[in-house]
């Protein structure tokens, strides 16, 4: 029998052995290569240039690759879009590459549709499962094939477009929840060009933002943030001034010299108030336009605008005077303004200010480069390659109707925009898709949309694939080349590669339309191939030299006056007292980043919350509702109901509740699932995809979860001092 | 009595474990290797440069072990009848790497970049004395901090902590 002392000694010895036993695990073998890979030096890193695929901005990246592994992603200093900078989402591309939940093999459905249970199959079997129905559809009813993707551009867009055309189906739908529809329509009305503008922030002296959260989200956040940095600090004697109007203190608003809160959905009126003062005081550069607009602007005196917006008349007058004195001045309308029911009006009013300031086509102003010029050699097909900033919402709704009517026999899904997650529930995407007899999804991960497919084909991530990418803004004619920076980690094939192979097997028109052996060959043929210009361009990251001539058509004289439809948002103000303000998350974007733990772990710059979503409320409003910081609440709209935690934001309008998008996944892996509820389910299914489209009511409720924040709100805001 | 035996046994076991398991002894006995490679033959007799085999010594923190392909570059035709060379050929034919045993260790928490030393013109034998006369690899010098500091002082290079510890 052991006594206590012996027992302790033996215990100590066991612990000792266990502790030092661990050291034995240090590898004592040195295993050299049999044949070393080319250009391989242990411990020596190479940087390969490519393009970031984490959002549609198209920033250039360089990836540090050591021992055949991608280890760090940074911005490409030569790239005109981001000039060496990169955001957190771009950095997290590595996590997407090495993600344990990545699809490594093709999978066929083994349970009921939507059950999410799949069996891995070989590529041969997967392709035969794809080609069987595809051939049948081609022979019997080619128009019943639907291709539903995120907006595709560059030669991937060409391959997809040509495939569908040669197949004989016009049903190619691209969906992007943050498409700039309102801005495009506004530019068409004001400038006569339905395109995204290039904002030359770096050379502006005065910047007006109407809910333009361009530093965190928007069309190209890194491009704007970098240019903003130059506007503020790159000129010796000029520091550009920045004034932000909007209903919520966002990260961008917090960076402004002056943040003037306005009532939700009134940004356009503030802009017209400023325009009114400029015209009244003859402070406009475009006098002909000013003369024509004087009557229309008469109704928007600062005093009238104050009644509507809550921004004081003397503030409007002072900003208008500063704006007109400090030229070039620039006005930008952002996502929150553009995604209201009156988005086109808000964007149009901001565009009008640019016209009155006389900055169209000038340094420090807005310009409209002729993007089609980059792909002029493709003629009419050039549109397939150019970036499409449209949301595709109308096409999506039409496609959903057709799905319900049984018009489609087969659907091909691809892309990260995840319509089952990002479309309002009331559109019933899942139910509509269930009416399509055979659904194929190309994906790197199972998510709410891809898990509805019969066959899931794994695709390489952006770091493992060939491609080319014309960025939507900030590029002035540049084309970024995308190359695999590492050997593909899994048995994956890219969408264009599979389409090219499928076309070959279908023969006839499709085979003629896609004459390449692989997508790499398509890219090489387009850009001069290895050994030629392309090799040099791959080292730099793309073709950045050629700048596009601006379109001469930008209209500055005969400008259409933006009219506010003043559509009421959903919900009776008595039953639903707060306007819901949904905004893209700086980390999760439209929700695609939610499965990456680095992004979940990154504190929101305003609320400092992590791993869960929240509802931002003004502390005064919260006090009226008996809500404390971190309390659980039920957020109810006429269309739906979710629960969330309260996070105080003293910089938010008292009649607004703001929720970031991106959380609320149910089928996007263990890092994304069960982290709050999807606020999109609060939205009605309107004519346009409007994020600021409903009113909500808050009611205290008990939640079993807590909201983790990295800074105490009192310490951050000193609310007691503010109140 | 039994208790004393047990105590002794436990102490001895701990001691044995310490010696047996502690990584990176200062001076190595000859470590058995899968092939009885002779550094002396290659370096002293045939005057080969160390970097012919340890090719990344001037490019990377690691000096690198030669690949089997590199051994076979010469031994496809040279000394093919020697038993040790035949062993290399066996690895090559089987497309298998040679599982060398590690001999030289730098203490923990030290960053030692071979390329910095080689490019500064420090001869390999400064830190690996006797390697030119050895058979398989040996470690004849204790890599203590004193040795590094002495040389760094003499050569008037940085002795900041973070030059080596980061």
Short mmCIF file of N, CA and C in Angstrom, two decimals, chain A residues 200-207 227-242 326-330 363-365:
data_model
loop_
_atom_site.label_atom_id
_atom_site.label_comp_id
_atom_site.label_asym_id
_atom_site.label_seq_id
_atom_site.Cartn_x
_atom_site.Cartn_y
_atom_site.Cartn_z
N UNK A 200 -12.40 61.86 -56.91
CA UNK A 200 -10.98 62.14 -56.68
C UNK A 200 -10.81 62.79 -55.30
N UNK A 201 -10.92 61.95 -54.28
CA UNK A 201 -10.84 62.43 -52.90
C UNK A 201 -9.50 63.10 -52.61
N UNK A 202 -8.44 62.49 -53.12
CA UNK A 202 -7.09 62.91 -52.74
C UNK A 202 -6.84 64.39 -53.05
N UNK A 203 -7.47 64.89 -54.12
CA UNK A 203 -7.23 66.27 -54.52
C UNK A 203 -8.34 67.24 -54.12
N UNK A 204 -9.32 66.73 -53.36
CA UNK A 204 -10.40 67.61 -52.95
C UNK A 204 -9.97 68.44 -51.74
N UNK A 205 -10.58 69.62 -51.63
CA UNK A 205 -10.28 70.45 -50.45
C UNK A 205 -11.42 70.40 -49.45
N UNK A 206 -12.58 69.99 -49.90
CA UNK A 206 -13.73 69.96 -49.01
C UNK A 206 -14.57 68.76 -49.39
N UNK A 207 -14.94 67.97 -48.41
CA UNK A 207 -15.68 66.74 -48.69
C UNK A 207 -16.97 66.72 -47.89
N UNK A 227 -7.21 57.34 -50.36
CA UNK A 227 -7.32 58.67 -50.96
C UNK A 227 -7.69 59.70 -49.90
N UNK A 228 -8.53 59.29 -48.96
CA UNK A 228 -8.93 60.18 -47.86
C UNK A 228 -7.69 60.58 -47.04
N UNK A 229 -6.83 59.59 -46.81
CA UNK A 229 -5.59 59.87 -46.08
C UNK A 229 -4.76 60.92 -46.79
N UNK A 230 -4.73 60.84 -48.12
CA UNK A 230 -3.95 61.82 -48.89
C UNK A 230 -4.65 63.18 -48.87
N UNK A 231 -5.97 63.17 -48.88
CA UNK A 231 -6.71 64.44 -48.83
C UNK A 231 -6.41 65.18 -47.52
N UNK A 232 -6.26 64.40 -46.44
CA UNK A 232 -6.05 65.00 -45.14
C UNK A 232 -4.60 65.39 -44.88
N UNK A 233 -3.66 64.58 -45.40
CA UNK A 233 -2.30 64.81 -44.92
C UNK A 233 -1.19 64.81 -45.95
N UNK A 234 -1.53 64.79 -47.22
CA UNK A 234 -0.46 64.63 -48.21
C UNK A 234 -0.03 65.94 -48.85
N UNK A 235 -0.77 67.01 -48.58
CA UNK A 235 -0.42 68.29 -49.22
C UNK A 235 0.11 69.24 -48.15
N UNK A 236 1.12 69.97 -48.50
CA UNK A 236 1.84 70.73 -47.48
C UNK A 236 0.98 71.79 -46.80
N UNK A 237 0.20 72.51 -47.57
CA UNK A 237 -0.51 73.64 -46.97
C UNK A 237 -2.02 73.43 -46.92
N UNK A 238 -2.49 72.29 -47.45
CA UNK A 238 -3.94 72.07 -47.49
C UNK A 238 -4.28 70.82 -46.70
N UNK A 239 -5.23 70.95 -45.81
CA UNK A 239 -5.78 69.76 -45.16
C UNK A 239 -7.26 69.77 -45.46
N UNK A 240 -7.69 68.85 -46.33
CA UNK A 240 -9.08 68.83 -46.75
C UNK A 240 -10.02 68.71 -45.56
N UNK A 241 -11.12 69.46 -45.59
CA UNK A 241 -12.09 69.38 -44.50
C UNK A 241 -13.19 68.40 -44.87
N UNK A 242 -13.69 67.71 -43.86
CA UNK A 242 -14.66 66.64 -44.10
C UNK A 242 -15.87 66.85 -43.19
N UNK A 326 -14.22 76.59 -50.75
CA UNK A 326 -13.06 75.70 -50.76
C UNK A 326 -13.17 74.69 -51.90
N UNK A 327 -12.87 75.13 -53.08
CA UNK A 327 -12.95 74.23 -54.23
C UNK A 327 -11.57 73.70 -54.58
N UNK A 328 -11.39 72.50 -55.11
CA UNK A 328 -12.47 71.60 -55.46
C UNK A 328 -13.11 70.95 -54.23
N UNK A 329 -14.43 70.96 -54.25
CA UNK A 329 -15.18 70.30 -53.19
C UNK A 329 -15.94 69.13 -53.78
N UNK A 330 -16.22 68.17 -52.96
CA UNK A 330 -16.77 66.90 -53.46
C UNK A 330 -17.93 66.49 -52.56
N UNK A 363 -9.83 67.70 -61.51
CA UNK A 363 -9.13 67.10 -60.37
C UNK A 363 -9.84 67.50 -59.07
N UNK A 364 -9.96 66.55 -58.17
CA UNK A 364 -10.66 66.81 -56.92
C UNK A 364 -12.16 66.72 -57.07
N UNK A 365 -12.63 66.25 -58.21
CA UNK A 365 -14.07 66.16 -58.44
C UNK A 365 -14.51 64.78 -58.87
#
